[in-house]
Amino acid sequence: MCHGRVTKDDYDNVLIPEVEKRLEQHEKLQIYYEFAPDFDGIDPAAAWEDTRVGFSHILSWERIAVVADVEWIKQTMKFFGFLMPAELRAFSLAEAGEARKWITGTQAA
């Protein structure tokens, strides 16, 4: 869950190593991003890392769920959804349970 401000260090030390580790074990990944109510934005360098990681592994994503009550995040998802071959869905924080079921495939899309 994303709390506060997301930085490039968050990507370098948490997200990227975890993605790389998982890709060694699996051909396709499901990604679940949840933005807490105290989310305070994303640094430009972190946004660049997000784009770089997303597109460098573009064929590795199977499903991506983004859970947020932040409108610009939902709009960004819609834009990138056209560019990604993965199934991409945005959920509100109230729909977090539904998002977890969807990302694990325990509920129909």
PDB file of C-alpha atoms in Angstrom:
ATOM      1  CA  MET A   1       0.000   0.000   0.000  1.00  0.00           C
ATOM      2  CA  CYS A   2       1.344   3.437  -0.933  1.00  0.00           C
ATOM      3  CA  HIS A   3       1.489   5.853   2.002  1.00  0.00           C
ATOM      4  CA  GLY A   4       2.733   9.422   1.870  1.00  0.00           C
ATOM      5  CA  ARG A   5       4.892  10.421  -1.071  1.00  0.00           C
ATOM      6  CA  VAL A   6       6.268   7.797  -3.482  1.00  0.00           C
ATOM      7  CA  THR A   7       9.938   8.330  -4.341  1.00  0.00           C
ATOM      8  CA  LYS A   8      12.498   6.878  -6.733  1.00  0.00           C
ATOM      9  CA  ASP A   9      14.096   5.173  -3.719  1.00  0.00           C
ATOM     10  CA  ASP A  10      10.808   3.314  -3.177  1.00  0.00           C
ATOM     11  CA  TYR A  11      11.104   1.940  -6.701  1.00  0.00           C
ATOM     12  CA  ASP A  12      14.842   1.217  -6.452  1.00  0.00           C
ATOM     13  CA  ASN A  13      14.651  -0.480  -3.049  1.00  0.00           C
ATOM     14  CA  VAL A  14      11.197  -2.089  -2.991  1.00  0.00           C
ATOM     15  CA  LEU A  15       9.210  -2.367  -6.207  1.00  0.00           C
ATOM     16  CA  ILE A  16      11.893  -3.070  -8.826  1.00  0.00           C
ATOM     17  CA  PRO A  17      13.734  -5.756  -6.812  1.00  0.00           C
ATOM     18  CA  GLU A  18      10.422  -7.471  -6.034  1.00  0.00           C
ATOM     19  CA  VAL A  19       9.299  -7.405  -9.670  1.00  0.00           C
ATOM     20  CA  GLU A  20      12.660  -8.774 -10.838  1.00  0.00           C
ATOM     21  CA  LYS A  21      12.553 -11.536  -8.216  1.00  0.00           C
ATOM     22  CA  ARG A  22       9.015 -12.538  -9.188  1.00  0.00           C
ATOM     23  CA  LEU A  23       9.855 -12.535 -12.900  1.00  0.00           C
ATOM     24  CA  GLU A  24      12.608 -15.069 -12.230  1.00  0.00           C
ATOM     25  CA  GLN A  25       9.884 -17.393 -10.901  1.00  0.00           C
ATOM     26  CA  HIS A  26       6.912 -16.548 -13.145  1.00  0.00           C
ATOM     27  CA  GLU A  27       6.403 -15.675 -16.795  1.00  0.00           C
ATOM     28  CA  LYS A  28       3.388 -13.422 -16.088  1.00  0.00           C
ATOM     29  CA  LEU A  29       2.610 -11.241 -13.071  1.00  0.00           C
ATOM     30  CA  GLN A  30      -0.485  -9.739 -11.532  1.00  0.00           C
ATOM     31  CA  ILE A  31       0.176  -6.324 -10.002  1.00  0.00           C
ATOM     32  CA  TYR A  32      -1.931  -4.838  -7.202  1.00  0.00           C
ATOM     33  CA  TYR A  33      -1.344  -1.162  -6.323  1.00  0.00           C
ATOM     34  CA  GLU A  34      -3.326   0.363  -3.466  1.00  0.00           C
ATOM     35  CA  PHE A  35      -3.013   4.056  -2.631  1.00  0.00           C
ATOM     36  CA  ALA A  36      -3.863   4.850   1.014  1.00  0.00           C
ATOM     37  CA  PRO A  37      -5.917   7.922   1.929  1.00  0.00           C
ATOM     38  CA  ASP A  38      -2.679   9.604   3.086  1.00  0.00           C
ATOM     39  CA  PHE A  39      -1.052   9.201  -0.369  1.00  0.00           C
ATOM     40  CA  ASP A  40       0.658  12.522  -1.093  1.00  0.00           C
ATOM     41  CA  GLY A  41       1.799  12.166  -4.690  1.00  0.00           C
ATOM     42  CA  ILE A  42       4.655  10.693  -6.659  1.00  0.00           C
ATOM     43  CA  ASP A  43       8.010  12.308  -7.362  1.00  0.00           C
ATOM     44  CA  PRO A  44       8.804  12.850 -11.069  1.00  0.00           C
ATOM     45  CA  ALA A  45      11.758  10.436 -10.884  1.00  0.00           C
ATOM     46  CA  ALA A  46       9.472   7.788  -9.379  1.00  0.00           C
ATOM     47  CA  ALA A  47       6.884   8.370 -12.105  1.00  0.00           C
ATOM     48  CA  TRP A  48       9.629   7.857 -14.692  1.00  0.00           C
ATOM     49  CA  GLU A  49      10.694   4.603 -12.994  1.00  0.00           C
ATOM     50  CA  ASP A  50       7.083   3.431 -13.010  1.00  0.00           C
ATOM     51  CA  THR A  51       6.823   4.060 -16.740  1.00  0.00           C
ATOM     52  CA  ARG A  52      10.220   2.474 -17.424  1.00  0.00           C
ATOM     53  CA  VAL A  53       9.458  -0.678 -15.425  1.00  0.00           C
ATOM     54  CA  GLY A  54       5.975  -0.935 -16.891  1.00  0.00           C
ATOM     55  CA  PHE A  55       7.104  -0.778 -20.484  1.00  0.00           C
ATOM     56  CA  SER A  56      10.344  -2.739 -20.093  1.00  0.00           C
ATOM     57  CA  HIS A  57       8.254  -5.698 -18.915  1.00  0.00           C
ATOM     58  CA  ILE A  58       5.144  -4.914 -20.957  1.00  0.00           C
ATOM     59  CA  LEU A  59       4.554  -8.532 -22.009  1.00  0.00           C
ATOM     60  CA  SER A  60       5.012  -9.809 -18.445  1.00  0.00           C
ATOM     61  CA  TRP A  61       1.898  -8.189 -16.973  1.00  0.00           C
ATOM     62  CA  GLU A  62      -1.248 -10.290 -16.935  1.00  0.00           C
ATOM     63  CA  ARG A  63      -3.517  -8.176 -14.743  1.00  0.00           C
ATOM     64  CA  ILE A  64      -3.026  -4.826 -13.052  1.00  0.00           C
ATOM     65  CA  ALA A  65      -5.377  -3.552 -10.356  1.00  0.00           C
ATOM     66  CA  VAL A  66      -5.065   0.004  -9.082  1.00  0.00           C
ATOM     67  CA  VAL A  67      -7.037   0.897  -5.972  1.00  0.00           C
ATOM     68  CA  ALA A  68      -7.319   4.615  -5.269  1.00  0.00           C
ATOM     69  CA  ASP A  69      -9.692   7.451  -4.608  1.00  0.00           C
ATOM     70  CA  VAL A  70      -7.401   9.869  -6.456  1.00  0.00           C
ATOM     71  CA  GLU A  71      -8.936  10.962  -9.750  1.00  0.00           C
ATOM     72  CA  TRP A  72      -5.693  11.700 -11.627  1.00  0.00           C
ATOM     73  CA  ILE A  73      -4.480   8.164 -10.914  1.00  0.00           C
ATOM     74  CA  LYS A  74      -7.674   6.714 -12.393  1.00  0.00           C
ATOM     75  CA  GLN A  75      -7.351   8.950 -15.472  1.00  0.00           C
ATOM     76  CA  THR A  76      -3.704   7.939 -15.933  1.00  0.00           C
ATOM     77  CA  MET A  77      -4.790   4.295 -15.761  1.00  0.00           C
ATOM     78  CA  LYS A  78      -7.308   4.862 -18.544  1.00  0.00           C
ATOM     79  CA  PHE A  79      -4.618   6.439 -20.729  1.00  0.00           C
ATOM     80  CA  PHE A  80      -2.049   3.687 -20.198  1.00  0.00           C
ATOM     81  CA  GLY A  81      -4.718   1.008 -20.465  1.00  0.00           C
ATOM     82  CA  PHE A  82      -4.791   1.528 -24.223  1.00  0.00           C
ATOM     83  CA  LEU A  83      -1.048   0.932 -24.433  1.00  0.00           C
ATOM     84  CA  MET A  84      -0.832  -2.164 -22.252  1.00  0.00           C
ATOM     85  CA  PRO A  85      -1.694  -5.699 -23.377  1.00  0.00           C
ATOM     86  CA  ALA A  86      -2.545  -6.594 -19.747  1.00  0.00           C
ATOM     87  CA  GLU A  87      -6.021  -6.411 -18.265  1.00  0.00           C
ATOM     88  CA  LEU A  88      -6.087  -3.133 -16.367  1.00  0.00           C
ATOM     89  CA  ARG A  89      -8.781  -2.074 -13.888  1.00  0.00           C
ATOM     90  CA  ALA A  90      -9.163   0.817 -11.482  1.00  0.00           C
ATOM     91  CA  PHE A  91     -11.075   0.413  -8.225  1.00  0.00           C
ATOM     92  CA  SER A  92     -12.050   2.802  -5.445  1.00  0.00           C
ATOM     93  CA  LEU A  93     -10.755   2.181  -1.922  1.00  0.00           C
ATOM     94  CA  ALA A  94     -14.230   0.931  -0.999  1.00  0.00           C
ATOM     95  CA  GLU A  95     -13.797  -1.740  -3.713  1.00  0.00           C
ATOM     96  CA  ALA A  96     -10.423  -3.019  -2.423  1.00  0.00           C
ATOM     97  CA  GLY A  97     -11.865  -6.443  -1.572  1.00  0.00           C
ATOM     98  CA  GLU A  98     -13.310  -6.788  -5.060  1.00  0.00           C
ATOM     99  CA  ALA A  99      -9.948  -5.702  -6.525  1.00  0.00           C
ATOM    100  CA  ARG A 100      -8.090  -8.391  -4.553  1.00  0.00           C
ATOM    101  CA  LYS A 101     -10.538 -11.042  -5.765  1.00  0.00           C
ATOM    102  CA  TRP A 102     -10.207  -9.836  -9.358  1.00  0.00           C
ATOM    103  CA  ILE A 103      -6.398  -9.731  -9.335  1.00  0.00           C
ATOM    104  CA  THR A 104      -6.182 -13.293  -7.995  1.00  0.00           C
ATOM    105  CA  GLY A 105      -8.773 -14.568 -10.454  1.00  0.00           C
ATOM    106  CA  THR A 106     -11.235 -15.624  -7.769  1.00  0.00           C
ATOM    107  CA  GLN A 107     -13.932 -13.394  -9.237  1.00  0.00           C
ATOM    108  CA  ALA A 108     -15.023 -12.922 -12.843  1.00  0.00           C
ATOM    109  CA  ALA A 109     -13.753  -9.814 -14.608  1.00  0.00           C
TER     110      ALA A 109
END
